[in-house]
Amino acid sequence: MPMMCAVTFSPRGRLFYADPGQYSPKIGDKVLIPTDAGSEVAECIWAPQWVSEDIGGLPVLTGMAQAADLERHAVSRRRRAQARVAAKRLIREHELPMKVVGVDYIQADSMFTIYFSADHRIDFRALVRDLARTLAARIDLRQLSARDSARIQGGIGSCGRDLCCATFLTDFEPVTIRMAKDQDLPLNPMKISGACGRLMCCLRYEHPLYEQFKAEAPAVGARVRTPAGDGRVISHDVPRDQVTVKLDAGGERCSCSRASVCGSRKAYEAAHPGPDGPDGPDATPAGAAAAEAGSGTLTDIAAAPLTTRDPTTAAVAASPHNARTRRRLRRQAAHGQPDPDVPS
């Protein structure tokens, strides 16, 4: 079983996972981790521990940080702070609509990488010349998107925790307004937007669960049978894995488990495969309905009309023109006229 630890380059920053190799750092220890610019000093956040799965491709720690490494790291921090102050001052002097987000410094190449955010493209050629002359180093300016800016700066989300992008997310998956609609969230930009001003990444976390629930549970408006009586589905409660049913008798509401909906539906279809099955074309779901009601489960009866003593409902269900017959029967019932076609 391999071992794994987690390190970070800045306090409360994004976590990076690494293979401790032959070292056993403790929480708070400074370690050396390989990067594209060489070995950098990082702080151990999670002590090495065994993992059940073989995770390949992790960088291996090159050692524990020594006094010379810590001094080099301190110099790099001071240089980055100087570059940030100089960049903000020169941006004000050039009156450029841009905001400094982060600064990286490669001591071996004497090169600064300054990350900034802006609403549109910026002509910063004069700014680069002034920065290079002020800092006496090479300058690389990179414009970031709103999500990347939030990842680098960090912050607290509406949930009260550190931003996902700044802690554990490795890449940004597409998030659409349809996901918020499927989860019945208010379409208020202030409530479904993150610190970056874009749709929150966490909208995608539970979206597959909502899709699976809607694919298996009876739709809103479907006729169902419950132990308390027959009714119609009026809403879904995905976190509780339940559906809310409005009963025909009295208009009361009850909550039923989605698992019982799916299980009873499959059992009913297995027992009554249809007109071509062993029950024949004259089979009726009355017996199965009684059994379902006695077992305390809920059944979707949209595909099978309810068996009732009301001759009007029976005639409507048996008529080949249900919509037209239903309207005619409503008019006759309102005027108190009997229907000669309804069996007595």
mmCIF file of C-alpha atoms in Angstrom:
data_model
loop_
_atom_site.group_PDB
_atom_site.id
_atom_site.type_symbol
_atom_site.label_atom_id
_atom_site.label_comp_id
_atom_site.label_asym_id
_atom_site.label_seq_id
_atom_site.Cartn_x
_atom_site.Cartn_y
_atom_site.Cartn_z
ATOM 1 C CA MET A 1 0.000 0.000 0.000
ATOM 2 C CA PRO A 2 1.443 3.417 -0.962
ATOM 3 C CA MET A 3 1.678 6.437 1.302
ATOM 4 C CA MET A 4 0.507 9.985 0.591
ATOM 5 C CA CYS A 5 0.761 13.398 2.256
ATOM 6 C CA ALA A 6 -0.602 16.872 1.470
ATOM 7 C CA VAL A 7 1.362 20.131 1.350
ATOM 8 C CA THR A 8 0.587 23.771 0.607
ATOM 9 C CA PHE A 9 2.739 26.663 -0.608
ATOM 10 C CA SER A 10 0.743 29.375 1.208
ATOM 11 C CA PRO A 11 -1.335 29.492 4.408
ATOM 12 C CA ARG A 12 -4.918 28.317 3.768
ATOM 13 C CA GLY A 13 -3.957 27.764 0.134
ATOM 14 C CA ARG A 14 -4.623 24.935 -2.256
ATOM 15 C CA LEU A 15 -3.547 21.457 -1.201
ATOM 16 C CA PHE A 16 -1.086 19.460 -3.278
ATOM 17 C CA TYR A 17 -0.681 15.737 -2.759
ATOM 18 C CA ALA A 18 2.753 14.129 -2.795
ATOM 19 C CA ASP A 19 4.529 10.868 -2.128
ATOM 20 C CA PRO A 20 6.608 11.243 1.054
ATOM 21 C CA GLY A 21 9.151 8.694 -0.177
ATOM 22 C CA GLN A 22 11.701 7.936 2.527
ATOM 23 C CA TYR A 23 10.752 10.949 4.664
ATOM 24 C CA SER A 24 8.184 11.174 7.469
ATOM 25 C CA PRO A 25 7.253 14.851 7.903
ATOM 26 C CA LYS A 26 4.847 15.954 10.609
ATOM 27 C CA ILE A 27 2.097 18.535 10.370
ATOM 28 C CA GLY A 28 3.710 21.978 10.151
ATOM 29 C CA ASP A 29 7.116 20.755 8.943
ATOM 30 C CA LYS A 30 8.735 22.453 5.947
ATOM 31 C CA VAL A 31 9.506 20.100 3.067
ATOM 32 C CA LEU A 32 10.960 20.367 -0.435
ATOM 33 C CA ILE A 33 8.645 19.433 -3.296
ATOM 34 C CA PRO A 34 9.689 19.371 -6.969
ATOM 35 C CA THR A 35 8.129 21.924 -9.337
ATOM 36 C CA ASP A 36 8.781 23.139 -12.869
ATOM 37 C CA ALA A 37 11.067 25.843 -11.453
ATOM 38 C CA GLY A 38 12.959 23.433 -9.178
ATOM 39 C CA SER A 39 12.470 22.349 -5.589
ATOM 40 C CA GLU A 40 10.272 24.729 -3.602
ATOM 41 C CA VAL A 41 9.588 24.968 0.130
ATOM 42 C CA ALA A 42 6.093 23.888 1.205
ATOM 43 C CA GLU A 43 4.365 23.203 4.501
ATOM 44 C CA CYS A 44 3.044 19.753 5.384
ATOM 45 C CA ILE A 45 -0.690 19.888 6.121
ATOM 46 C CA TRP A 46 -1.485 16.159 6.248
ATOM 47 C CA ALA A 47 1.044 13.787 7.695
ATOM 48 C CA PRO A 48 1.915 10.754 5.522
ATOM 49 C CA GLN A 49 -0.630 7.975 5.765
ATOM 50 C CA TRP A 50 -1.382 4.732 3.995
ATOM 51 C CA VAL A 51 -3.950 4.820 1.185
ATOM 52 C CA SER A 52 -5.963 1.853 -0.011
ATOM 53 C CA GLU A 53 -5.596 2.574 -3.733
ATOM 54 C CA ASP A 54 -2.450 2.803 -5.793
ATOM 55 C CA ILE A 55 -2.226 6.475 -6.783
ATOM 56 C CA GLY A 56 0.461 6.999 -9.383
ATOM 57 C CA GLY A 57 2.003 10.153 -10.800
ATOM 58 C CA LEU A 58 2.420 11.996 -7.492
ATOM 59 C CA PRO A 59 5.582 14.067 -7.010
ATOM 60 C CA VAL A 60 8.036 12.605 -4.514
ATOM 61 C CA LEU A 61 9.414 14.817 -1.760
ATOM 62 C CA THR A 62 13.064 15.657 -2.366
ATOM 63 C CA GLY A 63 13.814 16.173 1.320
ATOM 64 C CA MET A 64 13.194 18.215 4.429
ATOM 65 C CA ALA A 65 13.796 21.971 4.167
ATOM 66 C CA GLN A 66 17.121 23.065 5.633
ATOM 67 C CA ALA A 67 18.247 26.506 6.867
ATOM 68 C CA ALA A 68 19.561 27.510 3.419
ATOM 69 C CA ASP A 69 16.251 26.513 1.806
ATOM 70 C CA LEU A 70 14.267 28.517 4.343
ATOM 71 C CA GLU A 71 16.478 31.566 3.768
ATOM 72 C CA ARG A 72 16.016 31.289 0.005
ATOM 73 C CA HIS A 73 12.265 30.990 0.548
ATOM 74 C CA ALA A 74 12.248 34.118 2.735
ATOM 75 C CA VAL A 75 14.140 36.082 0.069
ATOM 76 C CA SER A 76 11.639 34.947 -2.547
ATOM 77 C CA ARG A 77 8.736 36.107 -0.376
ATOM 78 C CA ARG A 78 10.289 39.560 0.067
ATOM 79 C CA ARG A 79 10.915 39.894 -3.667
ATOM 80 C CA ARG A 80 7.325 38.921 -4.451
ATOM 81 C CA ALA A 81 6.024 41.522 -2.011
ATOM 82 C CA GLN A 82 8.214 44.200 -3.605
ATOM 83 C CA ALA A 83 7.002 43.241 -7.079
ATOM 84 C CA ARG A 84 3.346 43.428 -5.994
ATOM 85 C CA VAL A 85 3.774 46.929 -4.529
ATOM 86 C CA ALA A 86 5.670 48.160 -7.589
ATOM 87 C CA ALA A 87 3.112 46.672 -9.993
ATOM 88 C CA LYS A 88 0.155 48.312 -8.211
ATOM 89 C CA ARG A 89 1.916 51.686 -8.167
ATOM 90 C CA LEU A 90 2.813 51.573 -11.865
ATOM 91 C CA ILE A 91 -0.683 50.408 -12.823
ATOM 92 C CA ARG A 92 -2.117 53.506 -11.123
ATOM 93 C CA GLU A 93 0.385 55.733 -12.883
ATOM 94 C CA HIS A 94 -0.450 54.247 -16.293
ATOM 95 C CA GLU A 95 -4.203 54.351 -15.446
ATOM 96 C CA LEU A 96 -4.772 50.795 -16.605
ATOM 97 C CA PRO A 97 -8.054 49.003 -15.670
ATOM 98 C CA MET A 98 -6.382 45.895 -14.265
ATOM 99 C CA LYS A 99 -5.972 44.277 -10.833
ATOM 100 C CA VAL A 100 -2.932 42.376 -9.583
ATOM 101 C CA VAL A 101 -3.977 38.899 -8.385
ATOM 102 C CA GLY A 102 -0.712 37.089 -7.664
ATOM 103 C CA VAL A 103 3.052 37.189 -8.172
ATOM 104 C CA ASP A 104 5.533 34.343 -8.732
ATOM 105 C CA TYR A 105 9.292 34.676 -8.616
ATOM 106 C CA ILE A 106 11.902 32.305 -10.060
ATOM 107 C CA GLN A 107 15.157 33.148 -8.357
ATOM 108 C CA ALA A 108 17.354 31.069 -10.653
ATOM 109 C CA ASP A 109 16.142 32.932 -13.764
ATOM 110 C CA SER A 110 15.514 36.280 -11.986
ATOM 111 C CA MET A 111 12.025 36.361 -13.494
ATOM 112 C CA PHE A 112 8.688 37.624 -12.151
ATOM 113 C CA THR A 113 5.341 36.274 -13.330
ATOM 114 C CA ILE A 114 2.576 38.750 -12.460
ATOM 115 C CA TYR A 115 -1.028 37.537 -12.725
ATOM 116 C CA PHE A 116 -3.777 40.112 -13.194
ATOM 117 C CA SER A 117 -7.492 40.254 -13.953
ATOM 118 C CA ALA A 118 -9.284 42.664 -16.289
ATOM 119 C CA ASP A 119 -12.620 42.916 -18.061
ATOM 120 C CA HIS A 120 -11.017 43.072 -21.505
ATOM 121 C CA ARG A 121 -7.642 42.986 -23.254
ATOM 122 C CA ILE A 122 -5.047 45.441 -21.925
ATOM 123 C CA ASP A 123 -2.145 47.085 -23.749
ATOM 124 C CA PHE A 124 0.533 46.753 -21.061
ATOM 125 C CA ARG A 125 3.699 47.114 -23.143
ATOM 126 C CA ALA A 126 4.709 50.359 -21.418
ATOM 127 C CA LEU A 127 3.929 48.824 -18.038
ATOM 128 C CA VAL A 128 6.226 45.868 -18.718
ATOM 129 C CA ARG A 129 9.137 48.169 -19.601
ATOM 130 C CA ASP A 130 8.712 50.187 -16.405
ATOM 131 C CA LEU A 131 8.394 47.046 -14.267
ATOM 132 C CA ALA A 132 11.525 45.499 -15.755
ATOM 133 C CA ARG A 133 13.475 48.705 -15.114
ATOM 134 C CA THR A 134 12.145 49.053 -11.542
ATOM 135 C CA LEU A 135 12.645 45.430 -10.461
ATOM 136 C CA ALA A 136 15.770 44.767 -12.552
ATOM 137 C CA ALA A 137 14.364 41.422 -13.684
ATOM 138 C CA ARG A 138 12.435 39.799 -16.498
ATOM 139 C CA ILE A 139 8.661 40.357 -16.387
ATOM 140 C CA ASP A 140 5.874 38.075 -17.600
ATOM 141 C CA LEU A 141 2.285 39.423 -17.339
ATOM 142 C CA ARG A 142 -0.572 36.910 -17.575
ATOM 143 C CA GLN A 143 -4.277 37.717 -17.626
ATOM 144 C CA LEU A 144 -6.542 35.339 -15.654
ATOM 145 C CA SER A 145 -10.230 34.542 -15.883
ATOM 146 C CA ALA A 146 -12.628 35.239 -13.034
ATOM 147 C CA ARG A 147 -12.499 31.635 -11.784
ATOM 148 C CA ASP A 148 -8.699 31.482 -11.878
ATOM 149 C CA SER A 149 -8.522 34.782 -10.002
ATOM 150 C CA ALA A 150 -10.712 33.409 -7.210
ATOM 151 C CA ARG A 151 -8.559 30.265 -7.099
ATOM 152 C CA ILE A 152 -5.349 32.250 -6.561
ATOM 153 C CA GLN A 153 -6.764 34.822 -4.133
ATOM 154 C CA GLY A 154 -8.870 32.371 -2.109
ATOM 155 C CA GLY A 155 -11.753 33.358 0.139
ATOM 156 C CA ILE A 156 -14.794 32.109 2.034
ATOM 157 C CA GLY A 157 -17.841 30.799 0.188
ATOM 158 C CA SER A 158 -21.504 31.145 1.110
ATOM 159 C CA CYS A 159 -21.234 27.812 2.942
ATOM 160 C CA GLY A 160 -18.744 29.323 5.388
ATOM 161 C CA ARG A 161 -15.793 27.237 4.199
ATOM 162 C CA ASP A 162 -12.757 27.975 2.042
ATOM 163 C CA LEU A 163 -13.415 28.112 -1.691
ATOM 164 C CA CYS A 164 -13.354 24.703 -3.362
ATOM 165 C CA CYS A 165 -11.209 25.987 -6.227
ATOM 166 C CA ALA A 166 -8.623 27.289 -3.779
ATOM 167 C CA THR A 167 -8.378 24.049 -1.788
ATOM 168 C CA PHE A 168 -8.991 20.818 -3.694
ATOM 169 C CA LEU A 169 -10.427 21.352 -7.200
ATOM 170 C CA THR A 170 -7.891 20.519 -9.896
ATOM 171 C CA ASP A 171 -9.868 21.798 -12.876
ATOM 172 C CA PHE A 172 -13.123 23.641 -13.591
ATOM 173 C CA GLU A 173 -16.022 21.628 -14.978
ATOM 174 C CA PRO A 174 -18.763 23.425 -16.936
ATOM 175 C CA VAL A 175 -21.687 24.656 -14.821
ATOM 176 C CA THR A 176 -24.973 25.710 -16.465
ATOM 177 C CA ILE A 177 -28.143 27.422 -15.284
ATOM 178 C CA ARG A 178 -30.011 24.216 -16.127
ATOM 179 C CA MET A 179 -28.359 22.557 -13.120
ATOM 180 C CA ALA A 180 -29.830 25.192 -10.825
ATOM 181 C CA LYS A 181 -33.267 24.720 -12.384
ATOM 182 C CA ASP A 182 -33.104 20.937 -11.994
ATOM 183 C CA GLN A 183 -32.310 21.392 -8.299
ATOM 184 C CA ASP A 184 -35.245 23.824 -7.837
ATOM 185 C CA LEU A 185 -32.918 26.591 -6.675
ATOM 186 C CA PRO A 186 -33.930 30.262 -6.878
ATOM 187 C CA LEU A 187 -32.589 31.763 -10.095
ATOM 188 C CA ASN A 188 -31.219 34.751 -8.218
ATOM 189 C CA PRO A 189 -27.656 35.536 -9.352
ATOM 190 C CA MET A 190 -26.765 36.662 -5.825
ATOM 191 C CA LYS A 191 -27.654 33.235 -4.390
ATOM 192 C CA ILE A 192 -26.221 30.868 -7.000
ATOM 193 C CA SER A 193 -23.019 32.778 -7.837
ATOM 194 C CA GLY A 194 -19.689 32.240 -6.132
ATOM 195 C CA ALA A 195 -16.968 34.651 -5.091
ATOM 196 C CA CYS A 196 -15.805 34.839 -8.722
ATOM 197 C CA GLY A 197 -19.200 36.097 -9.911
ATOM 198 C CA ARG A 198 -19.821 32.906 -11.919
ATOM 199 C CA LEU A 199 -22.163 30.011 -11.139
ATOM 200 C CA MET A 200 -20.990 28.076 -8.083
ATOM 201 C CA CYS A 201 -18.966 24.950 -8.829
ATOM 202 C CA CYS A 202 -20.868 23.035 -6.136
ATOM 203 C CA LEU A 203 -23.995 23.112 -8.336
ATOM 204 C CA ARG A 204 -22.424 20.247 -10.248
ATOM 205 C CA TYR A 205 -21.718 18.069 -7.198
ATOM 206 C CA GLU A 206 -25.307 16.876 -6.639
ATOM 207 C CA HIS A 207 -26.596 17.254 -10.191
ATOM 208 C CA PRO A 208 -26.105 13.543 -11.102
ATOM 209 C CA LEU A 209 -28.186 12.613 -8.025
ATOM 210 C CA TYR A 210 -31.050 14.836 -9.202
ATOM 211 C CA GLU A 211 -30.870 13.362 -12.697
ATOM 212 C CA GLN A 212 -31.021 9.811 -11.342
ATOM 213 C CA PHE A 213 -33.916 10.674 -9.018
ATOM 214 C CA LYS A 214 -36.008 12.231 -11.795
ATOM 215 C CA ALA A 215 -35.302 9.273 -14.090
ATOM 216 C CA GLU A 216 -36.526 6.705 -11.531
ATOM 217 C CA ALA A 217 -39.190 8.514 -9.508
ATOM 218 C CA PRO A 218 -42.721 9.248 -10.832
ATOM 219 C CA ALA A 219 -42.959 12.659 -12.450
ATOM 220 C CA VAL A 220 -44.828 15.566 -10.913
ATOM 221 C CA GLY A 221 -48.500 15.152 -11.799
ATOM 222 C CA ALA A 222 -48.348 11.349 -12.109
ATOM 223 C CA ARG A 223 -51.085 9.253 -10.469
ATOM 224 C CA VAL A 224 -49.813 7.022 -7.666
ATOM 225 C CA ARG A 225 -51.243 4.688 -5.035
ATOM 226 C CA THR A 226 -50.242 5.005 -1.366
ATOM 227 C CA PRO A 227 -51.248 3.117 1.805
ATOM 228 C CA ALA A 228 -53.349 6.174 2.744
ATOM 229 C CA GLY A 229 -55.151 6.203 -0.601
ATOM 230 C CA ASP A 230 -54.754 7.231 -4.222
ATOM 231 C CA GLY A 231 -53.338 10.610 -5.158
ATOM 232 C CA ARG A 232 -51.138 12.659 -7.417
ATOM 233 C CA VAL A 233 -47.449 13.566 -7.089
ATOM 234 C CA ILE A 234 -47.064 17.287 -6.442
ATOM 235 C CA SER A 235 -43.343 17.643 -5.629
ATOM 236 C CA HIS A 236 -40.009 15.872 -5.200
ATOM 237 C CA ASP A 237 -37.726 15.936 -2.163
ATOM 238 C CA VAL A 238 -34.413 14.733 -3.576
ATOM 239 C CA PRO A 239 -32.239 15.175 -0.442
ATOM 240 C CA ARG A 240 -34.661 12.981 1.547
ATOM 241 C CA ASP A 241 -35.221 10.640 -1.413
ATOM 242 C CA GLN A 242 -38.987 11.129 -1.161
ATOM 243 C CA VAL A 243 -41.961 12.319 -3.201
ATOM 244 C CA THR A 244 -44.901 14.334 -1.870
ATOM 245 C CA VAL A 245 -48.364 13.061 -2.816
ATOM 246 C CA LYS A 246 -51.669 14.931 -2.556
ATOM 247 C CA LEU A 247 -54.400 12.431 -1.713
ATOM 248 C CA ASP A 248 -57.707 12.452 -3.549
ATOM 249 C CA ALA A 249 -59.654 11.934 -0.329
ATOM 250 C CA GLY A 250 -59.568 15.138 1.702
ATOM 251 C CA GLY A 251 -56.673 16.733 -0.194
ATOM 252 C CA GLU A 252 -54.143 15.770 2.463
ATOM 253 C CA ARG A 253 -50.452 15.432 1.673
ATOM 254 C CA CYS A 254 -48.116 12.580 2.508
ATOM 255 C CA SER A 255 -44.450 11.797 1.829
ATOM 256 C CA CYS A 256 -43.393 8.447 0.379
ATOM 257 C CA SER A 257 -39.952 6.989 -0.237
ATOM 258 C CA ARG A 258 -38.692 6.935 -3.809
ATOM 259 C CA ALA A 259 -37.266 3.449 -3.205
ATOM 260 C CA SER A 260 -40.730 2.135 -2.450
ATOM 261 C CA VAL A 261 -42.061 3.786 -5.600
ATOM 262 C CA CYS A 262 -39.494 2.129 -7.842
ATOM 263 C CA GLY A 263 -39.601 -1.243 -6.086
ATOM 264 C CA SER A 264 -43.363 -1.597 -6.123
ATOM 265 C CA ARG A 265 -43.562 -0.480 -9.738
ATOM 266 C CA LYS A 266 -41.074 -3.127 -10.835
ATOM 267 C CA ALA A 267 -42.844 -5.791 -8.783
ATOM 268 C CA TYR A 268 -46.188 -4.845 -10.317
ATOM 269 C CA GLU A 269 -44.843 -4.972 -13.860
ATOM 270 C CA ALA A 270 -43.246 -8.352 -13.165
ATOM 271 C CA ALA A 271 -46.559 -9.726 -11.860
ATOM 272 C CA HIS A 272 -48.634 -8.132 -14.650
ATOM 273 C CA PRO A 273 -46.552 -8.009 -17.863
ATOM 274 C CA GLY A 274 -49.497 -6.705 -19.953
ATOM 275 C CA PRO A 275 -52.190 -7.923 -22.345
ATOM 276 C CA ASP A 276 -49.864 -10.450 -23.958
ATOM 277 C CA GLY A 277 -48.755 -11.871 -20.614
ATOM 278 C CA PRO A 278 -50.099 -14.847 -18.690
ATOM 279 C CA ASP A 279 -52.897 -12.749 -17.155
ATOM 280 C CA GLY A 280 -54.512 -12.224 -20.551
ATOM 281 C CA PRO A 281 -56.209 -9.143 -22.018
ATOM 282 C CA ASP A 282 -58.931 -9.099 -19.335
ATOM 283 C CA ALA A 283 -56.519 -8.851 -16.425
ATOM 284 C CA THR A 284 -57.239 -6.048 -13.951
ATOM 285 C CA PRO A 285 -54.872 -4.447 -11.439
ATOM 286 C CA ALA A 286 -57.472 -4.467 -8.674
ATOM 287 C CA GLY A 287 -55.975 -7.453 -6.862
ATOM 288 C CA ALA A 288 -52.445 -6.120 -7.204
ATOM 289 C CA ALA A 289 -53.613 -2.712 -5.994
ATOM 290 C CA ALA A 290 -55.075 -4.258 -2.855
ATOM 291 C CA ALA A 291 -51.881 -6.175 -2.238
ATOM 292 C CA GLU A 292 -49.778 -3.039 -2.724
ATOM 293 C CA ALA A 293 -51.970 -1.044 -0.328
ATOM 294 C CA GLY A 294 -51.720 -3.782 2.285
ATOM 295 C CA SER A 295 -47.917 -4.016 2.014
ATOM 296 C CA GLY A 296 -47.416 -0.311 2.793
ATOM 297 C CA THR A 297 -45.732 0.715 -0.482
ATOM 298 C CA LEU A 298 -46.504 3.311 -3.113
ATOM 299 C CA THR A 299 -47.196 2.428 -6.750
ATOM 300 C CA ASP A 300 -47.170 4.575 -9.862
ATOM 301 C CA ILE A 301 -50.526 3.938 -11.550
ATOM 302 C CA ALA A 302 -50.212 6.333 -14.469
ATOM 303 C CA ALA A 303 -50.083 3.400 -16.894
ATOM 304 C CA ALA A 304 -53.029 1.541 -15.285
ATOM 305 C CA PRO A 305 -56.396 3.344 -14.742
ATOM 306 C CA LEU A 306 -57.849 3.185 -11.244
ATOM 307 C CA THR A 307 -60.572 0.599 -10.642
ATOM 308 C CA THR A 308 -63.443 2.462 -9.010
ATOM 309 C CA ARG A 309 -67.160 2.090 -8.382
ATOM 310 C CA ASP A 310 -67.893 5.436 -10.018
ATOM 311 C CA PRO A 311 -69.455 4.574 -13.423
ATOM 312 C CA THR A 312 -68.494 7.969 -14.831
ATOM 313 C CA THR A 313 -64.799 7.389 -14.189
ATOM 314 C CA ALA A 314 -65.060 3.833 -15.521
ATOM 315 C CA ALA A 315 -66.678 5.059 -18.727
ATOM 316 C CA VAL A 316 -64.014 7.714 -19.177
ATOM 317 C CA ALA A 317 -61.229 5.167 -18.702
ATOM 318 C CA ALA A 318 -62.781 2.692 -21.136
ATOM 319 C CA SER A 319 -63.753 5.202 -23.829
ATOM 320 C CA PRO A 320 -61.508 5.444 -26.908
ATOM 321 C CA HIS A 321 -61.995 9.235 -26.847
ATOM 322 C CA ASN A 322 -61.142 9.981 -23.257
ATOM 323 C CA ALA A 323 -60.631 13.741 -23.554
ATOM 324 C CA ARG A 324 -63.873 14.355 -25.465
ATOM 325 C CA THR A 325 -65.872 12.025 -23.232
ATOM 326 C CA ARG A 326 -64.473 13.625 -20.104
ATOM 327 C CA ARG A 327 -65.595 17.083 -21.181
ATOM 328 C CA ARG A 328 -69.085 15.834 -22.087
ATOM 329 C CA LEU A 329 -69.498 14.083 -18.760
ATOM 330 C CA ARG A 330 -68.436 17.187 -16.877
ATOM 331 C CA ARG A 331 -71.065 19.291 -18.643
ATOM 332 C CA GLN A 332 -73.779 16.687 -18.002
ATOM 333 C CA ALA A 333 -72.810 16.330 -14.350
ATOM 334 C CA ALA A 334 -72.984 20.114 -13.914
ATOM 335 C CA HIS A 335 -76.566 20.171 -15.306
ATOM 336 C CA GLY A 336 -77.634 16.986 -13.524
ATOM 337 C CA GLN A 337 -78.294 15.077 -16.756
ATOM 338 C CA PRO A 338 -77.699 11.299 -16.895
ATOM 339 C CA ASP A 339 -75.530 9.842 -19.626
ATOM 340 C CA PRO A 340 -77.197 7.041 -21.608
ATOM 341 C CA ASP A 341 -73.810 5.575 -22.564
ATOM 342 C CA VAL A 342 -72.691 5.025 -18.951
ATOM 343 C CA PRO A 343 -73.633 1.555 -17.692
ATOM 344 C CA SER A 344 -75.871 1.562 -14.637
#
